[in-house]
Amino acid sequence: MIVIRGATTIASDTKEEIQRAVSELLEQIESRNSLKRDEVVSLVFSSTSDIHSYYPAKAAREAGFIGCSLFSAQEPDIDGGLPLCIRCMLFVEKNISPSHVYLRGAKVLRKDIAGKINIAIDGPAGSGKSTVAKRLAKEYNILYLDTGAMYRACALKGLEEGIDLNDEAAVVALMRDVKLDVVYENGVQRTLLDGRDVSEAIRENAVSLASSTVSKHASVRMHLVEKQREIAGKMSCVLDGRDIGTFVLPDADFKFYLTASPDVRARRRHEELKAKGMEVDFETLKAEMIRRDEQDMNRAIAPLKQAEDAVRIDTSDMTIDEVVETIKRAMQEKI
Ligand code: DC
C-alpha cells in the first residue's frame, strides 16, 4: 500500500468550484500515477475552515470514486495558512513510487515539486512593500530580497566618503572599490559593505534621499540589477523595489504595485523611525518623501511605475493582514 498526496486551491467557496477542483486534482493524480480506480482503497480529504459549501468527499464520489472509502475533515485555522485549500491522501494498492500533485495556489506548498516562483512587489516609500514582502516570504518559505537595501548601501558608502552623489563617475568608481554582499542569517537579510554589517546604518533617514540619488545612475543600476537577477534566477523569492516588475524581472510570475496616500506613507515611516529611536520632524519627513517619489518616478532609467500586468493595491486603509490576504488570493486566482 502506498500513499499519494495532493492539494489544490479554489477561487471561491461554491459547490461548483469545489466539484471542479476535486475532479481536476483526482484526474491529475490518476494520470500522473497511471492509477486505475479499483487500485484506490481509500481517499481522505481535509479542507481549510473557509470551505463549507460542499464536501470534497461527496465531490469525489460524484466524480466516480465509488468503490473506495471516502472521508472529509476540516482543518483548524492556522495563522498565515493558505486560504481555500483542499488537501487529499489516496491510499493505493500498488507498488509504485508516488507522484504527489500540487495544483493552483497549493503549488507554493511544495516548491520542490512546483518549481521556482518570483513575486515582484513595487511601490513608493511607505506603501507597505517590505512588511508585506517579508510576510509573504515567511509564509511561502521563500527568500525575501530587499533591493532598496542595495541602493542604500551604495549611498551610505558615498556619504561616508563625502563624494558628490550626483557624480555618476565618482559613485561608480567607489562601487568598484567596495564589496557589496547580501547574506541571510536565520532568513533575515543582512547587507555587508566590505564585510561590515550596515543593515542598521542604511536605515538612517539621511540615507533615504541619498539612495534615491545614486539610483538615478544607469551604471549603478545595471551593477545592482545584475546581482538581483542572479539571485532571482536561482531560487524562489519575493523582491521589493521600484522597478522589479518593469525592469529587473519583467517575466516575474506575480506582480504587485502597492501604493498609499502621501500622508499615510509619511505617518508609517515616521512611526517606524520613532520606534528605532530616530526622531525626525513629520513635515520634513513627508516633504522629503514626496521629493524622493518624484525623483524615483521621473528618472530616465527604470523609473518607479506600475507594470501593466501588476495588480495595484491601495493600502491606505488596509491592515498588513488584509494586504497579505489580498495578494495571496490574487496569486491563487492567477495560478
Ligand atoms: O525601498 P527603499 O526605500 O529602501 O529604497 C531606497 C531607494 O533606492 C529608493 O528611493 C529608490 C532606490 N531603489 C530603486 O531605484 N530601485 C529599486 N528596485 C529599489 C530601490
XYZ file of C-alpha atoms and ligand atoms in Angstrom:
355
model
C 0.000 0.000 0.000
C 1.295 3.476 -0.836
C 0.031 6.970 -0.059
C -0.280 9.639 -2.722
C -0.776 13.213 -1.586
C -2.330 16.123 -3.378
C -3.559 19.650 -2.770
C -5.260 22.389 -4.680
C -6.991 25.682 -4.034
C -10.325 27.076 -5.117
C -11.105 30.615 -6.204
C -14.365 30.773 -4.222
C -16.307 28.675 -1.735
C -19.034 27.341 -4.039
C -20.246 23.823 -4.735
C -19.323 24.074 -8.437
C -15.809 25.308 -7.702
C -15.224 22.524 -5.150
C -16.516 19.902 -7.622
C -14.283 21.303 -10.353
C -11.207 21.455 -8.137
C -11.669 17.929 -6.737
C -12.224 16.421 -10.218
C -9.182 18.195 -11.590
C -6.972 17.143 -8.679
C -8.040 13.495 -8.822
C -7.680 13.333 -12.608
C -4.137 14.671 -12.334
C -3.257 12.233 -9.558
C -4.669 9.328 -11.577
C -2.923 10.244 -14.773
C 0.466 11.059 -13.207
C 0.439 7.757 -11.289
C -1.238 5.664 -14.037
C -3.865 4.628 -11.495
C -6.919 2.506 -12.035
C -9.994 3.320 -9.938
C -10.055 -0.109 -8.265
C -6.491 0.402 -7.006
C -7.664 3.233 -4.739
C -8.529 1.787 -1.327
C -9.498 4.970 0.458
C -9.473 8.653 -0.072
C -9.198 11.216 2.731
C -9.721 14.951 2.267
C -9.119 17.858 4.545
C -10.088 21.400 3.727
C -9.446 24.771 5.328
C -12.218 26.180 7.510
C -13.185 28.802 4.908
C -14.601 25.993 2.748
C -18.095 24.900 3.758
C -20.268 24.892 0.671
C -19.713 21.247 -0.157
C -17.875 18.106 0.994
C -14.859 17.271 -1.161
C -15.560 13.569 -0.432
C -19.002 13.922 -1.957
C -17.488 15.603 -4.995
C -15.109 12.626 -5.338
C -17.981 10.178 -5.129
C -19.736 12.099 -7.885
C -16.542 12.086 -9.919
C -16.722 8.282 -9.948
C -14.778 7.130 -6.892
C -17.405 4.557 -5.944
C -15.534 1.510 -4.640
C -13.292 3.136 -2.038
C -13.961 4.574 1.399
C -14.160 8.346 1.450
C -13.754 10.826 4.253
C -13.642 14.637 4.602
C -12.364 16.635 7.582
C -11.950 20.295 8.325
C -8.569 21.728 9.310
C -8.177 24.185 12.163
C -7.246 27.754 11.216
C -3.517 28.215 11.090
C -2.019 31.673 11.247
C -0.863 32.589 7.747
C -2.154 29.318 6.278
C -3.070 29.091 2.627
C -6.747 30.041 2.248
C -9.381 27.996 0.371
C -7.193 24.918 0.209
C -8.229 21.275 -0.254
C -5.740 18.511 0.560
C -6.111 14.813 -0.048
C -4.425 11.488 0.629
C -5.072 8.461 -1.544
C -4.278 5.041 -0.078
C -3.453 2.909 -3.077
C -2.887 -0.818 -3.589
C 0.043 -0.522 -5.973
C 3.777 -0.818 -5.832
C 4.997 2.442 -7.353
C 6.942 5.441 -6.246
C 4.143 8.002 -5.810
C 3.904 11.274 -7.723
C 2.285 13.809 -5.433
C 0.273 16.534 -7.127
C 0.056 20.191 -6.084
C -2.106 22.427 -8.212
C -3.052 26.091 -8.411
C -2.284 28.070 -5.214
C -1.171 24.906 -3.427
C 1.920 24.819 -5.647
C 3.557 27.167 -3.187
C 3.234 24.468 -0.522
C 5.655 22.273 -2.414
C 8.259 24.298 -4.189
C 10.275 21.098 -4.688
C 7.513 19.887 -6.980
C 6.158 23.185 -8.217
C 9.436 24.810 -9.261
C 10.671 28.343 -8.814
C 8.421 31.343 -8.335
C 9.300 35.031 -8.290
C 6.979 37.604 -6.756
C 7.636 41.252 -7.648
C 6.389 43.991 -5.329
C 6.939 47.584 -6.351
C 5.737 50.882 -4.992
C 6.779 54.139 -3.355
C 8.295 54.525 0.118
C 5.930 53.670 2.960
C 3.463 51.779 0.772
C 3.963 48.663 2.919
C 6.113 46.742 0.417
C 8.813 45.482 2.715
C 6.495 44.435 5.562
C 4.249 42.572 3.136
C 7.167 41.043 1.236
C 8.696 39.737 4.471
C 5.389 38.190 5.493
C 4.920 36.511 2.110
C 8.458 35.168 2.149
C 7.890 33.666 5.583
C 4.532 32.147 4.722
C 5.693 30.626 1.459
C 9.093 29.767 2.896
C 10.956 31.568 0.128
C 13.672 34.219 0.127
C 12.972 37.939 0.599
C 15.242 40.204 -1.399
C 15.152 43.864 -0.366
C 16.600 45.580 -3.441
C 16.356 49.039 -1.853
C 18.963 47.921 0.693
C 21.500 47.624 -2.134
C 20.956 51.213 -3.292
C 21.022 52.311 0.326
C 24.379 50.602 0.890
C 25.882 52.447 -2.108
C 24.506 55.718 -0.802
C 25.882 55.087 2.677
C 29.352 54.465 1.288
C 29.107 57.629 -0.817
C 28.048 59.676 2.208
C 30.848 58.227 4.326
C 33.432 59.035 1.661
C 31.964 62.510 1.160
C 31.630 62.207 -2.620
C 29.090 64.070 -4.752
C 26.304 61.524 -5.203
C 25.142 63.237 -8.394
C 28.507 62.483 -9.969
C 27.955 59.133 -11.700
C 31.637 58.508 -12.410
C 32.561 59.110 -8.759
C 29.804 56.789 -7.485
C 30.763 54.017 -9.923
C 34.459 54.334 -9.045
C 33.542 53.985 -5.390
C 31.444 50.912 -6.053
C 34.243 49.278 -7.968
C 36.398 49.530 -4.843
C 33.836 48.221 -2.396
C 32.427 44.732 -1.984
C 28.668 44.745 -1.558
C 27.138 41.489 -0.299
C 23.666 40.420 0.642
C 23.669 37.471 3.040
C 20.991 35.677 5.021
C 21.111 34.882 8.735
C 18.149 32.880 10.017
C 16.198 34.032 6.983
C 16.915 37.729 7.659
C 18.747 39.756 5.022
C 21.950 41.444 6.149
C 23.721 43.942 3.932
C 27.524 43.950 4.051
C 29.969 46.566 2.766
C 33.465 45.086 2.626
C 32.287 42.561 5.213
C 30.915 45.263 7.565
C 27.266 44.768 8.521
C 25.499 48.010 7.559
C 21.938 46.670 7.857
C 21.039 49.203 10.556
C 23.084 52.146 9.281
C 21.385 52.120 5.866
C 18.007 52.768 7.547
C 19.061 56.214 8.774
C 16.836 58.916 7.347
C 19.750 60.724 5.695
C 20.433 57.624 3.608
C 16.915 57.515 2.125
C 17.114 60.514 -0.182
C 20.782 59.761 -0.916
C 19.863 56.246 -2.095
C 17.300 57.679 -4.467
C 20.008 59.972 -5.858
C 22.531 57.185 -6.509
C 19.788 55.042 -8.031
C 19.420 57.532 -10.917
C 22.724 56.446 -12.428
C 22.483 53.849 -15.213
C 25.778 52.155 -14.375
C 24.877 51.866 -10.690
C 21.530 50.308 -11.587
C 22.978 47.819 -14.050
C 25.548 46.697 -11.496
C 22.870 46.036 -8.852
C 20.207 44.701 -11.228
C 22.665 42.051 -12.377
C 23.050 40.853 -8.766
C 19.271 40.882 -8.264
C 18.610 38.870 -11.426
C 21.275 36.384 -10.461
C 19.635 35.711 -7.073
C 16.095 35.579 -8.509
C 17.254 33.261 -11.289
C 18.478 30.691 -8.797
C 15.643 30.466 -6.281
C 12.062 31.308 -5.418
C 11.905 34.751 -3.918
C 9.843 37.805 -3.284
C 11.613 41.007 -4.291
C 10.556 44.502 -3.370
C 11.723 47.684 -5.040
C 10.783 50.270 -7.641
C 11.490 48.525 -10.944
C 11.149 44.793 -10.243
C 8.035 44.180 -12.343
C 9.016 46.619 -15.088
C 12.739 46.078 -15.458
C 14.500 43.603 -13.187
C 12.092 40.711 -13.741
C 9.590 41.615 -16.465
C 8.590 37.926 -16.559
C 8.011 37.571 -12.811
C 5.245 35.062 -12.057
C 3.348 37.543 -9.866
C 3.488 41.311 -9.846
C 2.008 43.743 -7.368
C 2.133 47.514 -7.126
C 1.443 48.863 -3.648
C 0.606 52.453 -3.018
C -0.964 54.675 -0.332
C -1.643 58.373 0.189
C 1.434 60.523 0.967
C 0.055 61.293 4.442
C -0.384 57.642 5.352
C 3.011 56.696 3.947
C 4.788 59.503 5.807
C 2.996 58.573 9.030
C 4.090 54.935 8.698
C 7.705 55.891 8.058
C 7.607 58.386 10.949
C 6.368 55.658 13.328
C 8.985 53.235 12.033
C 11.842 55.680 12.647
C 10.437 56.656 16.049
C 10.313 53.009 17.085
C 14.019 52.796 16.281
C 14.711 55.879 18.410
C 15.282 58.153 15.386
C 13.429 61.452 15.901
C 12.531 63.227 12.650
C 10.094 66.108 12.164
C 6.952 64.772 10.484
C 6.500 67.590 7.953
C 10.167 67.444 6.948
C 9.922 63.682 6.519
C 6.792 63.999 4.396
C 8.369 66.672 2.177
C 11.477 64.506 1.727
C 9.368 61.506 0.871
C 7.443 63.396 -1.792
C 10.723 64.653 -3.219
C 12.085 61.110 -3.264
C 8.942 59.817 -5.029
C 9.328 62.498 -7.680
C 12.961 61.655 -8.181
C 12.229 57.895 -8.382
C 9.279 58.368 -10.749
C 10.983 60.776 -13.090
C 14.459 59.331 -13.543
C 15.434 58.323 -17.071
C 16.227 54.662 -16.345
C 13.746 52.169 -14.909
C 11.648 54.767 -13.090
C 9.124 53.810 -10.432
C 5.902 52.941 -12.200
C 3.293 50.241 -12.176
C 3.921 47.384 -14.607
C 0.969 46.947 -16.966
C 0.363 43.438 -15.699
C 0.784 44.253 -11.998
C -2.108 44.139 -9.535
C -2.441 47.582 -7.924
C -3.335 47.709 -4.234
C -4.002 50.945 -2.375
C -3.007 50.093 1.188
C -4.043 53.464 2.743
C -6.960 51.965 4.670
C -5.804 48.372 4.890
C -4.077 46.425 7.634
C -0.997 44.374 6.781
C -3.057 41.206 7.188
C -5.572 42.481 4.660
C -2.877 43.328 2.131
C -1.216 39.913 2.542
C -4.567 38.183 2.181
C -5.389 40.202 -0.964
C -2.061 39.248 -2.520
C -2.425 35.562 -1.674
C -5.888 35.445 -3.183
C -4.741 37.260 -6.320
C -1.927 34.717 -6.666
C -4.333 31.838 -6.274
C -6.638 33.214 -8.907
C -3.761 33.574 -11.343
C -2.290 30.111 -10.934
O 12.764 50.774 -0.791
P 13.818 51.763 -0.200
O 13.179 52.937 0.486
O 14.759 51.044 0.706
O 14.648 52.308 -1.467
C 15.609 53.323 -1.354
C 15.841 53.994 -2.718
O 16.507 53.085 -3.594
C 14.582 54.419 -3.460
O 14.170 55.723 -3.149
C 14.976 54.291 -4.912
C 16.036 53.239 -4.935
N 15.554 51.950 -5.435
C 15.471 51.783 -6.798
O 15.734 52.713 -7.541
N 15.116 50.587 -7.320
C 14.802 49.567 -6.524
N 14.464 48.391 -7.074
C 14.838 49.705 -5.128
C 15.212 50.929 -4.606
